[in-house]
Amino acid sequence: MSKRHPIIAVTGSSGAGTSTTGRIFRRMFESEGLSAAMVGGDSFHRYTREQMQRLAAKGQFGARNHFALGANHIDRLESLFYDYSLTGNGRYRQYVHDDDFALVAEGNKPGSFTPWQDLSPNTSLLFYEGLHGGVVSDAFNIAQYVDLLIGVVPIVNLEWIQKIHRDTHNRGYSQEAVVETILNRMNDYVHDIVPQFSHTHINFQRVPLVDTSNPFVVRDVPTEDESMLVIHFRDAREVDFPYLLQVIPNSVLSRHDTLAIPGTKMSLAMELIVRPMVQRLIAQKTFA
Ligand SMILES: Nc1ncnc2c1ncn2[C@@H]1O[C@H](COP(=O)(O)OP(=O)(O)OP(=O)(O)O)[C@@H](O)[C@H]1O
Ligand SMILES: O=C(CO)[C@H](O)[C@H](O)COP(=O)(O)O
């Protein structure tokens, strides 16, 4: 953790909504006048799409899938967080998805990486969104560098519906290919992704209010007004629950450390809960 160079990380599985959450943060940083170094977790994948396809052809896709720590440069992610927390700089790159139109227009090949480069100097904070922002394993401890660690964790059926919908509509995959990917990653989902949610400061968990019992036949993603959001805080003592219950319509306290709110209030809740935390991190920089 660094008072001088704070790091905020949003961690979650593929299709969970970390990019969507990242957009809420981007708007928040802009309105606070903060220059954030924005880093995507996909850029720490170890292999290009072509290399991944070759591994799959050799039957190694199960072991070398994007969730597995071994298929990612977790060492470089840890270096980035370590370096940033000490110096306010570090090395990063970007992964080019098919729908990253700006990167593709600049001549980058979908499924490849941009070159490693230094972050822009003099940023207010580092923001990471991706798969591994809260990893703690025998070899790595990413979570120790993160000043505000947020988990984005829909109920798993909803996560799969979101992933299938996004990958078939925006990334050109067949439904069968997406389901195959979900299956290939299952072991690492359990061992490398899920444990991170025990290290987070806050988890946002979207829960559908419509039938998602067979996620593989659902055609539409349940909307925000067809869902609730469960918000769990690691340290309830720091949260002003009476205030949140008052200003978020139809919210309830389901446990002493857990709020349940209508899905439509997700952006409002993130604003009310996270903005003061961001402001506090920035204020502390002055005294560091
Ligand atoms: N709160 C939400 N309400 C409705 N749809 C959502 C919500 N959050 C995410 N989605 C939908 O889920 C899909 C996946 O979201 P997103 O792209 O943010 O996931 P991700 O975690 O960044 O995935 P990846 O890491 O694979 O890029 C998107 O199509 C998005 O529209
Ligand atoms: O797991 C993922 C993101 O968390 C993606 O599947 C991974 O980044 C590969 O992307 P693409 O399908 O565009 O090559």
XYZ file of C-alpha atoms in Angstrom, residues 99-201:
103
model
C -13.827 -4.712 -30.444
C -10.904 -2.454 -29.443
C -11.554 -0.375 -32.537
C -9.152 2.447 -31.653
C -6.202 0.066 -31.164
C -7.091 -1.851 -34.354
C -7.339 1.421 -36.303
C -3.785 2.227 -35.151
C -2.632 -0.981 -36.889
C -2.586 -3.371 -33.918
C -3.608 -6.947 -34.711
C -6.565 -8.335 -32.726
C -5.349 -11.008 -30.343
C -1.880 -9.440 -29.995
C -0.262 -7.040 -27.538
C 1.032 -3.510 -27.894
C 4.724 -3.181 -26.889
C 5.605 -2.843 -23.196
C 5.964 0.809 -22.281
C 6.252 3.144 -19.300
C 3.109 4.576 -17.757
C 2.571 8.289 -18.307
C 4.432 10.228 -15.618
C 2.746 12.223 -12.839
C -0.514 10.295 -12.536
C -2.708 10.706 -9.457
C -3.262 6.979 -9.055
C -3.094 3.589 -10.802
C -6.354 1.880 -11.756
C -6.359 -1.823 -12.718
C -9.339 -3.840 -13.900
C -9.040 -7.500 -14.758
C -8.721 -11.077 -13.654
C -5.910 -11.021 -11.108
C -5.958 -7.773 -9.092
C -6.330 -9.584 -5.757
C -4.161 -12.666 -6.240
C -2.433 -14.086 -3.185
C -0.591 -17.338 -3.871
C 2.556 -19.118 -2.666
C 4.636 -17.173 -5.179
C 2.770 -13.861 -5.498
C 0.977 -11.298 -3.410
C -0.704 -8.730 -5.656
C -3.350 -7.744 -3.088
C -0.778 -6.323 -0.642
C -0.123 -3.335 -2.946
C -3.760 -2.418 -3.531
C -5.188 0.430 -1.461
C -8.769 -0.144 -2.591
C -9.584 -3.630 -3.912
C -13.055 -4.209 -5.334
C -14.579 -7.517 -6.438
C -17.160 -7.579 -9.214
C -18.880 -10.916 -8.871
C -22.258 -11.676 -10.436
C -23.962 -14.913 -9.426
C -22.200 -17.448 -11.638
C -25.160 -18.160 -13.964
C -25.425 -14.441 -14.660
C -21.671 -14.196 -15.195
C -21.872 -16.922 -17.840
C -24.887 -15.281 -19.521
C -22.999 -11.964 -19.659
C -19.901 -13.658 -21.042
C -21.765 -15.669 -23.667
C -23.759 -12.620 -24.754
C -20.700 -10.321 -24.974
C -18.407 -12.867 -26.675
C -21.002 -13.926 -29.281
C -22.270 -10.403 -30.024
C -19.070 -8.321 -29.790
C -16.122 -10.678 -30.118
C -17.224 -12.997 -32.930
C -17.262 -16.329 -31.046
C -19.841 -19.102 -31.405
C -21.871 -20.044 -28.344
C -20.226 -23.503 -28.376
C -16.751 -21.947 -28.328
C -17.623 -19.740 -25.334
C -19.078 -22.664 -23.383
C -15.935 -24.686 -24.176
C -13.811 -21.816 -22.830
C -15.876 -21.654 -19.616
C -15.357 -25.396 -19.131
C -11.616 -25.232 -19.861
C -11.137 -22.518 -17.258
C -13.222 -24.076 -14.490
C -10.380 -25.482 -12.392
C -8.569 -22.149 -12.363
C -11.826 -20.279 -11.796
C -12.134 -22.139 -8.509
C -8.454 -22.009 -7.518
C -7.187 -18.689 -8.925
C -10.184 -16.374 -9.431
C -12.649 -17.006 -6.592
C -10.164 -16.869 -3.652
C -9.422 -13.236 -4.529
C -12.875 -12.196 -3.311
C -11.770 -12.942 0.244
C -9.069 -10.269 -0.033
C -11.276 -7.474 -1.378
C -12.424 -4.436 0.611
